[in-house]
PDB file of N, CA and C in Angstrom:
ATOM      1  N   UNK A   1      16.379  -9.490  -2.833  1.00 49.00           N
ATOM      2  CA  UNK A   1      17.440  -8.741  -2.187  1.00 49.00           C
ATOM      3  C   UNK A   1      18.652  -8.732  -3.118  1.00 49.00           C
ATOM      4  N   UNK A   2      18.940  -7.665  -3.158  1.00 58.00           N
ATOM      5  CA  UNK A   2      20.446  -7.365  -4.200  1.00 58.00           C
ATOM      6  C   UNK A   2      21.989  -7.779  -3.522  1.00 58.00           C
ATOM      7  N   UNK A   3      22.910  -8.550  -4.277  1.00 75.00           N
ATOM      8  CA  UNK A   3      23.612  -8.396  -3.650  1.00 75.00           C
ATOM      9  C   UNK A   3      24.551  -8.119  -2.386  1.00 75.00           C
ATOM     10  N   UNK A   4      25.156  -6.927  -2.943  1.00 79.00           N
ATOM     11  CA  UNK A   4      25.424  -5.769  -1.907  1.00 79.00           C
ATOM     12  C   UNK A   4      24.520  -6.001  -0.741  1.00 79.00           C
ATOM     13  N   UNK A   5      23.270  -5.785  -0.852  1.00 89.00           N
ATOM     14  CA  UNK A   5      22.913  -5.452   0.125  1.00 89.00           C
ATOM     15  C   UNK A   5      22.377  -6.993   1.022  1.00 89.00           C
ATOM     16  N   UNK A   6      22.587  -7.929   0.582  1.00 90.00           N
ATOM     17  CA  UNK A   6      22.621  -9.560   0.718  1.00 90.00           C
ATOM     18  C   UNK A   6      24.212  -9.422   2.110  1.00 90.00           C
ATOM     19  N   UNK A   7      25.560  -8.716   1.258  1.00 90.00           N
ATOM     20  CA  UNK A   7      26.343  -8.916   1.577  1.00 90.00           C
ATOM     21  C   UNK A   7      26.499  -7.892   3.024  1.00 90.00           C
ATOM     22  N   UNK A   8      26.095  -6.637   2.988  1.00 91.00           N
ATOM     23  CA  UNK A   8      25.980  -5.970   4.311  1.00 91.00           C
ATOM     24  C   UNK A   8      25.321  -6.662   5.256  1.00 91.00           C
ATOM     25  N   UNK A   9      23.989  -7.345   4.679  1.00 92.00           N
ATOM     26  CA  UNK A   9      23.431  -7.684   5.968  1.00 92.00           C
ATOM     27  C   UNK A   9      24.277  -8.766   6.458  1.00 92.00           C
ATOM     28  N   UNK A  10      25.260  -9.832   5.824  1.00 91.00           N
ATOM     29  CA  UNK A  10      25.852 -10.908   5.930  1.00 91.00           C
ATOM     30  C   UNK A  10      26.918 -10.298   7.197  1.00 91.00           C
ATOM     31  N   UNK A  11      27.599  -9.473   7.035  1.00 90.00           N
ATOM     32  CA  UNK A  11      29.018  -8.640   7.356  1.00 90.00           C
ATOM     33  C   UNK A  11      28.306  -8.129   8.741  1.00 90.00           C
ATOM     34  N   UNK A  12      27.048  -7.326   8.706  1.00 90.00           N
ATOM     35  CA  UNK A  12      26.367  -6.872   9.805  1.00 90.00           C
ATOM     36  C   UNK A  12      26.087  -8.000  11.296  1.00 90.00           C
ATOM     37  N   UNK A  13      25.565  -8.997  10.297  1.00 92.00           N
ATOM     38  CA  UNK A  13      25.162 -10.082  10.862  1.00 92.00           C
ATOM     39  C   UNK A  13      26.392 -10.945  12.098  1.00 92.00           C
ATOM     40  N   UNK A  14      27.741 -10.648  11.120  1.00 91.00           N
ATOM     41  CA  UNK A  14      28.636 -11.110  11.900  1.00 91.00           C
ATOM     42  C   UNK A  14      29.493 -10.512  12.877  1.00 91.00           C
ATOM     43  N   UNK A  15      29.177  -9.187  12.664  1.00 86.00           N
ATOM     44  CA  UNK A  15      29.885  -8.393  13.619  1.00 86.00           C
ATOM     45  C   UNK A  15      28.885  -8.373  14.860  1.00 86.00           C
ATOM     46  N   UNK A  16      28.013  -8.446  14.499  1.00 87.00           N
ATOM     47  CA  UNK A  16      26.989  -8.497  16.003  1.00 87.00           C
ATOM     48  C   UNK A  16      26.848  -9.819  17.030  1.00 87.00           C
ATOM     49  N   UNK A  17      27.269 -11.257  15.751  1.00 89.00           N
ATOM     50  CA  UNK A  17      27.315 -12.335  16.797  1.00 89.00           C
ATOM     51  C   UNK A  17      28.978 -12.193  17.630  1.00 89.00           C
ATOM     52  N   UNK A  18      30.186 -11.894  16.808  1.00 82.00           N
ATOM     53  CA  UNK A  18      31.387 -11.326  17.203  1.00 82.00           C
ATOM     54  C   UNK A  18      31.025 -10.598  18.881  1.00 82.00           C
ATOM     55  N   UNK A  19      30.582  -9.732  18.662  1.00 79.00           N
ATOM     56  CA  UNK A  19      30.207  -8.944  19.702  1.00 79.00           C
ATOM     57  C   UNK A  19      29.522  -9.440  20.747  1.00 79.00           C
ATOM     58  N   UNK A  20      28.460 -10.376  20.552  1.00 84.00           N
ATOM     59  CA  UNK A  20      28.188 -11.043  21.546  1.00 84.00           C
ATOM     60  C   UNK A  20      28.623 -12.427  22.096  1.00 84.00           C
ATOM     61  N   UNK A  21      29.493 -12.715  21.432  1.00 82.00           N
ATOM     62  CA  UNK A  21      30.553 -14.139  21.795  1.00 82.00           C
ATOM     63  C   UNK A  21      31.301 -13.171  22.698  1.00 82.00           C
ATOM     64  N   UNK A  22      32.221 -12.269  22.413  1.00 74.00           N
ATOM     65  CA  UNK A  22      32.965 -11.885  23.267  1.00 74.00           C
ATOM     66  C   UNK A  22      32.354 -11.168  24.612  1.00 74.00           C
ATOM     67  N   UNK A  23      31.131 -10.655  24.470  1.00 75.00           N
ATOM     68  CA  UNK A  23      30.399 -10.360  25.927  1.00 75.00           C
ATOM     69  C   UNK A  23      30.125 -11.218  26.608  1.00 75.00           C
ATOM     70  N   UNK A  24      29.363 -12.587  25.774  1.00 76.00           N
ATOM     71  CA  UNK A  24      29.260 -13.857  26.879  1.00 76.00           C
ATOM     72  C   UNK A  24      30.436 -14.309  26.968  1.00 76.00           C
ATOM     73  N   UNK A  25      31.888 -14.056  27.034  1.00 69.00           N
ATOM     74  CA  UNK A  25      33.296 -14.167  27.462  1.00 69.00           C
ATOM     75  C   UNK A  25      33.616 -13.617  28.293  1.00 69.00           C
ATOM     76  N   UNK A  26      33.033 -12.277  28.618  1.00 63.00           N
ATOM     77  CA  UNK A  26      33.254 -11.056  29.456  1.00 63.00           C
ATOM     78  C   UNK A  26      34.074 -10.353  28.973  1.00 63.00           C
ATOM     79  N   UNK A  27      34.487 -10.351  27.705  1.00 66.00           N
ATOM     80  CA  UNK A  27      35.609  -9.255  26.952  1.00 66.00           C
ATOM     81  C   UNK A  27      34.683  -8.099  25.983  1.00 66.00           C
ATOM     82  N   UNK A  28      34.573  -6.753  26.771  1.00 71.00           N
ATOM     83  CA  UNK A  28      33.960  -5.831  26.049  1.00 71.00           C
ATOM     84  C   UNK A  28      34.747  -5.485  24.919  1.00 71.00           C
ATOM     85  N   UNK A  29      33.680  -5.008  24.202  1.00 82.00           N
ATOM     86  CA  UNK A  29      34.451  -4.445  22.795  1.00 82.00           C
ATOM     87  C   UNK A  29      35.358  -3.101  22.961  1.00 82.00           C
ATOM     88  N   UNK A  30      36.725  -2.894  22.455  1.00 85.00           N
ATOM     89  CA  UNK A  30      37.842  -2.338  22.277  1.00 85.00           C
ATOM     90  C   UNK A  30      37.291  -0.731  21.656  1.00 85.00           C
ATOM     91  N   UNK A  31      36.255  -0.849  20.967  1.00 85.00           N
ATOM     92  CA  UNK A  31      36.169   0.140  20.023  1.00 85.00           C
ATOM     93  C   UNK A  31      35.108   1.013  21.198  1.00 85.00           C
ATOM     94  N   UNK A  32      34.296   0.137  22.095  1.00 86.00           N
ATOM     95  CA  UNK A  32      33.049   0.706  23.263  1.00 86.00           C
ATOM     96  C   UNK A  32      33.995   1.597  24.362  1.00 86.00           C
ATOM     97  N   UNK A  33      35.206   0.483  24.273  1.00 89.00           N
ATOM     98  CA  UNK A  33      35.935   1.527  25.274  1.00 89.00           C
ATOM     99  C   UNK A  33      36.446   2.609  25.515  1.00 89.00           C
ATOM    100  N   UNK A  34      37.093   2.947  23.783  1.00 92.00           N
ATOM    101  CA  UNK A  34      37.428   3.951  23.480  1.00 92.00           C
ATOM    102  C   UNK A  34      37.014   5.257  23.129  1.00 92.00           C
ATOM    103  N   UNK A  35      35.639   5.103  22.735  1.00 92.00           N
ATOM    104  CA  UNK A  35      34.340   5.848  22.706  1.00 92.00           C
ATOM    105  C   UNK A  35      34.173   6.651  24.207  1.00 92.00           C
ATOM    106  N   UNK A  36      34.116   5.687  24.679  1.00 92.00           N
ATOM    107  CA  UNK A  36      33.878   5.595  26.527  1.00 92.00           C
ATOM    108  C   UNK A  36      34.974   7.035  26.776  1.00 92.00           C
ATOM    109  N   UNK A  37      36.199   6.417  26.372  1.00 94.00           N
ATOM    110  CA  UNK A  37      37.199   7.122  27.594  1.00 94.00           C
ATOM    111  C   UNK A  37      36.910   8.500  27.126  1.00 94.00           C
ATOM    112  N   UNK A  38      37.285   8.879  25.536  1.00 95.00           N
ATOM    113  CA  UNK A  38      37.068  10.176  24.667  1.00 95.00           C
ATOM    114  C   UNK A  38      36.064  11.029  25.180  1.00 95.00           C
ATOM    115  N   UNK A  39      34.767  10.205  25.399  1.00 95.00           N
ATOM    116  CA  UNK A  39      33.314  10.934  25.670  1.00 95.00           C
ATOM    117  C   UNK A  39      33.315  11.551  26.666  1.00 95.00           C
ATOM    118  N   UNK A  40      33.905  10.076  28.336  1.00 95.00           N
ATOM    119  CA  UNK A  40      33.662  10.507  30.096  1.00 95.00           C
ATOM    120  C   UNK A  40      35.155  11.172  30.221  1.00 95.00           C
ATOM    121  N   UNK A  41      36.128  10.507  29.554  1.00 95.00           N
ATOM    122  CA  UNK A  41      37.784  11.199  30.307  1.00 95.00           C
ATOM    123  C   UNK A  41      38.457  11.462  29.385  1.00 95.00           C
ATOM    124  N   UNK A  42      38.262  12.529  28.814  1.00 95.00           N
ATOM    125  CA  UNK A  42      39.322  13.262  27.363  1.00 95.00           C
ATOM    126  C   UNK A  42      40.419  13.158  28.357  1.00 95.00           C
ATOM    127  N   UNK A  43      41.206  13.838  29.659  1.00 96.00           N
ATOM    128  CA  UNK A  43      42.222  13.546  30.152  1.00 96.00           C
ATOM    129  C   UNK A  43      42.766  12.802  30.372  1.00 96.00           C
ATOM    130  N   UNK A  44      42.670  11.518  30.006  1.00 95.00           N
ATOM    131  CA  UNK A  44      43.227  10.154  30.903  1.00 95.00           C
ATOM    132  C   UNK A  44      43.827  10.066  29.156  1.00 95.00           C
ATOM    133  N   UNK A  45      44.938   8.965  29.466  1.00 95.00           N
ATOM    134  CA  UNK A  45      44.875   8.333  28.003  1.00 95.00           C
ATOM    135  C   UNK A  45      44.577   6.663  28.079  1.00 95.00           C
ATOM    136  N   UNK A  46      44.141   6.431  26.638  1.00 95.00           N
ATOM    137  CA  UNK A  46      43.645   5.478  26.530  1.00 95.00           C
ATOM    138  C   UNK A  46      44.429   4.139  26.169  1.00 95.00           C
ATOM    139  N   UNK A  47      44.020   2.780  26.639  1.00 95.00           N
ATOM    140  CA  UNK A  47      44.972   1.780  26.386  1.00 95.00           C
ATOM    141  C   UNK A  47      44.789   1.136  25.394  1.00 95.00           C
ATOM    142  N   UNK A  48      46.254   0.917  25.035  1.00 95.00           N
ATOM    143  CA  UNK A  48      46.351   0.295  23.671  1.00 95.00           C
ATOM    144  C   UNK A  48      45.252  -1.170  23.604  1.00 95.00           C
ATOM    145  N   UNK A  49      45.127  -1.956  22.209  1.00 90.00           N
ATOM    146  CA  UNK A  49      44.462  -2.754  22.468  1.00 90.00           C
ATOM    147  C   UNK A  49      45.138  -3.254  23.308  1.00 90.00           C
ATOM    148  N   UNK A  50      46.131  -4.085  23.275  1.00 91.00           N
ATOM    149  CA  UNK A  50      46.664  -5.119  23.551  1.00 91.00           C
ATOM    150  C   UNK A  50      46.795  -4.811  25.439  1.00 91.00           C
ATOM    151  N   UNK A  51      47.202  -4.008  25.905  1.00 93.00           N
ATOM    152  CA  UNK A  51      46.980  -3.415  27.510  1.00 93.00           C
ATOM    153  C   UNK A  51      45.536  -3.721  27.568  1.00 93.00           C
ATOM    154  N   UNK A  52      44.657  -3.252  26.719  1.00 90.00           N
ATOM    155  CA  UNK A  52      43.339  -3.104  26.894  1.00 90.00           C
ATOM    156  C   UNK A  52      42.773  -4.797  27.219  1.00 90.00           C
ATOM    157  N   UNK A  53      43.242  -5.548  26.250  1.00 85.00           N
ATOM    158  CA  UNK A  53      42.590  -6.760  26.524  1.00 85.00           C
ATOM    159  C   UNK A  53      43.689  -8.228  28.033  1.00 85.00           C
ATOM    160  N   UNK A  54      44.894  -7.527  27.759  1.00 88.00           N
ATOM    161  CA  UNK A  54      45.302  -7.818  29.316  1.00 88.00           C
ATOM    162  C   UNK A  54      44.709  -7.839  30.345  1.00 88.00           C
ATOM    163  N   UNK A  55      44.474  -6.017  30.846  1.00 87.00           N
ATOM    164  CA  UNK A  55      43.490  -5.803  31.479  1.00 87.00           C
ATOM    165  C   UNK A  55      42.191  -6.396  31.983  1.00 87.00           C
ATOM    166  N   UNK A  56      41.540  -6.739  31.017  1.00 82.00           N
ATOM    167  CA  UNK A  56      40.138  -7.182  30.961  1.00 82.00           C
ATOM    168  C   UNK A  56      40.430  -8.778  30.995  1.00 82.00           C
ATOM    169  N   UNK A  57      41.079  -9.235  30.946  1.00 82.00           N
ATOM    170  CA  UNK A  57      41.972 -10.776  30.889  1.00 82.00           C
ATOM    171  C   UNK A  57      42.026 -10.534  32.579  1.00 82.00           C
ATOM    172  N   UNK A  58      42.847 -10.027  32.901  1.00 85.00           N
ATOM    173  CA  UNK A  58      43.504  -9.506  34.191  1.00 85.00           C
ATOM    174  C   UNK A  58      42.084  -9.897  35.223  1.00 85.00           C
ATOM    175  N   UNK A  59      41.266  -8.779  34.650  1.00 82.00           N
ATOM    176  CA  UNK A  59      40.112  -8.615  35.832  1.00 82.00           C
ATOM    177  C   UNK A  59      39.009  -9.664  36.131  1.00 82.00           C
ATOM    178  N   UNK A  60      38.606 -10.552  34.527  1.00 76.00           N
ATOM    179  CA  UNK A  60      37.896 -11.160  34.364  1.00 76.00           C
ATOM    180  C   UNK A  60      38.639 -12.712  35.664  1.00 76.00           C
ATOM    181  N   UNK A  61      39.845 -12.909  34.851  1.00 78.00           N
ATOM    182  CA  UNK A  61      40.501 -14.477  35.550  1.00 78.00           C
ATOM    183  C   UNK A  61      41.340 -14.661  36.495  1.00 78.00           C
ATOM    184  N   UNK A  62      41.409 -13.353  36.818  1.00 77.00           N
ATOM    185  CA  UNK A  62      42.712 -13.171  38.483  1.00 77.00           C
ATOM    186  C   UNK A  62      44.059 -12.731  37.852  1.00 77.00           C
ATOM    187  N   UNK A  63      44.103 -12.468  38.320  1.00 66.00           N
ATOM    188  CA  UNK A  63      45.708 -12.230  38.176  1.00 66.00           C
ATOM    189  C   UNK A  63      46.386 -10.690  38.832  1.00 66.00           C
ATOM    190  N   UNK A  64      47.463  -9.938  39.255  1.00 59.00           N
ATOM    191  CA  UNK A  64      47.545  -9.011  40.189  1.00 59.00           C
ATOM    192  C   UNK A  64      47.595  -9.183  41.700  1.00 59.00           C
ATOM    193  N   UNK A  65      48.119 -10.605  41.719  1.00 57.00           N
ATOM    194  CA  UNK A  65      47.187 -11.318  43.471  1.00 57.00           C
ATOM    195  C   UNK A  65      46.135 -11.916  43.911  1.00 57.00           C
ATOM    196  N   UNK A  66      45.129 -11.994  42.946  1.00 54.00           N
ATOM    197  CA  UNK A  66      44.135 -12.853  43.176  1.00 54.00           C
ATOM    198  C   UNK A  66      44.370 -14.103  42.581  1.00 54.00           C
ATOM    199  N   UNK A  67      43.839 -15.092  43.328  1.00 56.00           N
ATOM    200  CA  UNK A  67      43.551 -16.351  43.262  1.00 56.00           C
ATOM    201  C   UNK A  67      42.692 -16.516  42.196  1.00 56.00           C
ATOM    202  N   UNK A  68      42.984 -17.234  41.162  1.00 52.00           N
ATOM    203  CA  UNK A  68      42.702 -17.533  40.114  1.00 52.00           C
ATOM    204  C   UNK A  68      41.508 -18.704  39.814  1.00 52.00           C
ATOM    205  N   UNK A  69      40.390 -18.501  39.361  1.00 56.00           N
ATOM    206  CA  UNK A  69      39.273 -19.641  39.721  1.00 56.00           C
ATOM    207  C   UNK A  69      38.562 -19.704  38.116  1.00 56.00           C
ATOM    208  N   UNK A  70      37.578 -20.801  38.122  1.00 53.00           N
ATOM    209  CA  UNK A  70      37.390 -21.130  36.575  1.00 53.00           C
ATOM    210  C   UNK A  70      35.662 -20.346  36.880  1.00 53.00           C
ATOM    211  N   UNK A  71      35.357 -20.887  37.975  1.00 50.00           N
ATOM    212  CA  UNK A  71      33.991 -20.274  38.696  1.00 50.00           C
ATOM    213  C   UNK A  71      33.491 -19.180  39.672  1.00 50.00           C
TER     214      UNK A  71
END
């Protein structure tokens, strides 16, 4: 295996465990969402990351009025 191509699969490799650390977190990927909104709701606009991962913070651990639980 060459290089380069040693080094894509390396880079590949890590963006996919990335991706699934943060799903078994319950934090979808930023880039899925945005895909999402463009594709189902060109009208809506889309949230910044940082709203974006509030949000998903928000929904996952309470917060807005809910009672906040680890389980």
């Amino acid at each position: 295996m060459s290089r380069p191509g040693a080094l894509t699969q390396l880079l590949a490799w890590r963006r996919q465990v990335g991706r699934t650390l943060n799903l078994m977190v319950g934090m979808p990927e930023y880039d899925t969402y945005v895909a999402h909104m463009q594709r189902s709701h060109p009208e809506r606009c889309v949230m910044s990351y940082e709203e974006f991962f509030k949000e998903r913070q928000e929904a996952r651990y309470g917060g807005k009025g809910r009672v906040g639980r680890c389980c």
